[in-house]
Tab-separated table of C-alpha atoms in Angstrom:
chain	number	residue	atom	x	y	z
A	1	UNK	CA	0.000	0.000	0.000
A	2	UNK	CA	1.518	3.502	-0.927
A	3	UNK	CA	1.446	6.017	2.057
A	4	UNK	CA	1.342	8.439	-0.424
A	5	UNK	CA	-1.969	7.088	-2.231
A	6	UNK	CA	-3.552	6.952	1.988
A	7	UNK	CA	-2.568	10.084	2.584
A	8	UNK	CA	-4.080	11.877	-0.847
A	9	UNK	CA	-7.388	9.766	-0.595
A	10	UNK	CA	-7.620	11.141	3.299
A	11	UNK	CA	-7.222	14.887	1.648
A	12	UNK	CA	-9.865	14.200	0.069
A	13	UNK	CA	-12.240	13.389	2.630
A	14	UNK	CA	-11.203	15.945	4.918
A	15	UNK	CA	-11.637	18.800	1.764
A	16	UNK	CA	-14.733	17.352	1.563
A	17	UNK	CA	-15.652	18.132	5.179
A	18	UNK	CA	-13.313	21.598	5.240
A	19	UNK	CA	-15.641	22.357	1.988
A	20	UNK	CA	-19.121	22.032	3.878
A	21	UNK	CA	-18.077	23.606	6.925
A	22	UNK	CA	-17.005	26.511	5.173
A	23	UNK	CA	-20.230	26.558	2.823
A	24	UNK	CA	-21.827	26.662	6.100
A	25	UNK	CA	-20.457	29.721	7.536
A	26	UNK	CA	-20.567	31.692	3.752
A	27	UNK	CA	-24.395	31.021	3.914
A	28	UNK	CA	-24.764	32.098	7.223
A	29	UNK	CA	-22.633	35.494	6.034
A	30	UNK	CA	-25.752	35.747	3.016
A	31	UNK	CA	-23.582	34.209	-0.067
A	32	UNK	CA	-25.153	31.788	-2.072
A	33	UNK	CA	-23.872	28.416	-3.669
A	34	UNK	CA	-22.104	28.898	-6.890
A	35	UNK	CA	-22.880	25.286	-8.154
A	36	UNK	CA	-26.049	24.698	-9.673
A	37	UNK	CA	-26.403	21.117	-8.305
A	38	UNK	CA	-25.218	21.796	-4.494
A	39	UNK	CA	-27.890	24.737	-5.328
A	40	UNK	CA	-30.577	22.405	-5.999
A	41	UNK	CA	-29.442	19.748	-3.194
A	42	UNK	CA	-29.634	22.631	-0.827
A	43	UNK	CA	-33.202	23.716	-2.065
A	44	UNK	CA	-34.323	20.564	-2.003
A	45	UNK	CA	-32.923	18.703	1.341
A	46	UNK	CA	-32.501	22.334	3.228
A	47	UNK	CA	-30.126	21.815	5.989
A	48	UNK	CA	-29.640	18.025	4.934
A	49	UNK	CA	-28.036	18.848	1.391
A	50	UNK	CA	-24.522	17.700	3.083
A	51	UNK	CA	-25.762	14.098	2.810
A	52	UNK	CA	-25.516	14.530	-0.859
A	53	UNK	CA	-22.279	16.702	-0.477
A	54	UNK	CA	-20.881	13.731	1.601
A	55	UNK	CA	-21.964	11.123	-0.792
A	56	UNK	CA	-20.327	12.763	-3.338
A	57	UNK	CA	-16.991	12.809	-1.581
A	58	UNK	CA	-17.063	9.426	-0.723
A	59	UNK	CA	-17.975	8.081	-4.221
A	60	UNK	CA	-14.681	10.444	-5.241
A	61	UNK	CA	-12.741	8.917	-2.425
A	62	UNK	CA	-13.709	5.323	-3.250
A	63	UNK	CA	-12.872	6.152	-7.456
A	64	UNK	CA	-8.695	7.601	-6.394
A	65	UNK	CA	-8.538	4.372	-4.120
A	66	UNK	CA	-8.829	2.518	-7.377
A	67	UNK	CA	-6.806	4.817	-9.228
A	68	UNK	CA	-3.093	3.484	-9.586
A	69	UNK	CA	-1.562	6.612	-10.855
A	70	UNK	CA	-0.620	8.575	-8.095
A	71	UNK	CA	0.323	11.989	-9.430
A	72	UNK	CA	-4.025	11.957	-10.878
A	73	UNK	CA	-5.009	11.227	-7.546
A	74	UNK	CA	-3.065	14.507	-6.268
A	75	UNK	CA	-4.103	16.322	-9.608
A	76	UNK	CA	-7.704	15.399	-7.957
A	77	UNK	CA	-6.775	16.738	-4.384
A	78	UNK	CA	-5.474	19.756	-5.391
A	79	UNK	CA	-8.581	20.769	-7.555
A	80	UNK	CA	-10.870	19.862	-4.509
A	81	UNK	CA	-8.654	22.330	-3.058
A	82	UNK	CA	-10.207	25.272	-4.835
A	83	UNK	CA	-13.415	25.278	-3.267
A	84	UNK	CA	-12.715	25.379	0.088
A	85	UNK	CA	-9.941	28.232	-0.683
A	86	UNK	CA	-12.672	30.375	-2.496
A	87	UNK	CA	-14.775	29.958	0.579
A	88	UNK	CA	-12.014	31.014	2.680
A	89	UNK	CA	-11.583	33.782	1.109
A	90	UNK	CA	-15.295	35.069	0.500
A	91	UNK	CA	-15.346	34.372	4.663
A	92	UNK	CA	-12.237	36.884	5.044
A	93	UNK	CA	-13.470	39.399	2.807
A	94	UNK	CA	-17.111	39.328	4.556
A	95	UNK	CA	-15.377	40.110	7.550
């Protein structure tokens, strides 16, 4: 097993979690969701859309396990990065 490939796969899941406790707060601060479909699982489940959220980033989690190239599992985990630094960032500047 490649400590590497654990580690990555475990980024995931924790941007995953860093990504809806930050969507969170932004809501709370007014903003709105910028994608449509974590729009619509929002409007739809209300305060249970992170079911979906968390579904999501476990199905993502369980495809990189498979994965064997390492460097596209950390092309993955970086781009899941983005979210949760926009968020950041919105929080900041609302402050």
């Amino acid at each position: 097993m490649n400590l590497v490939k654990v580690f990555l796969v475990l980024s995931v899941l924790a941007l995953g979690c860093a990504d809806i406790a930050t969507t969170n707060k932004f809501l709370e601060l007014g903003f709105r969701e910028a994608n449509p479909v974590m729009e619509a699982a929002q409007a739809t489940f209300g305060e249970w859309w992170i079911i979906p959220k968390l579904g999501a980033t476990l199905i993502v989690s369980a495809l990189l396990w498979h994965s064997k190239n390492v460097y596209n599992i950390a092309l993955v985990t970086a781009f899941l990065c983005t979210p949760v630094i926009n968020n950041l960032l919105l929080i900041a500047g609302a402050n």
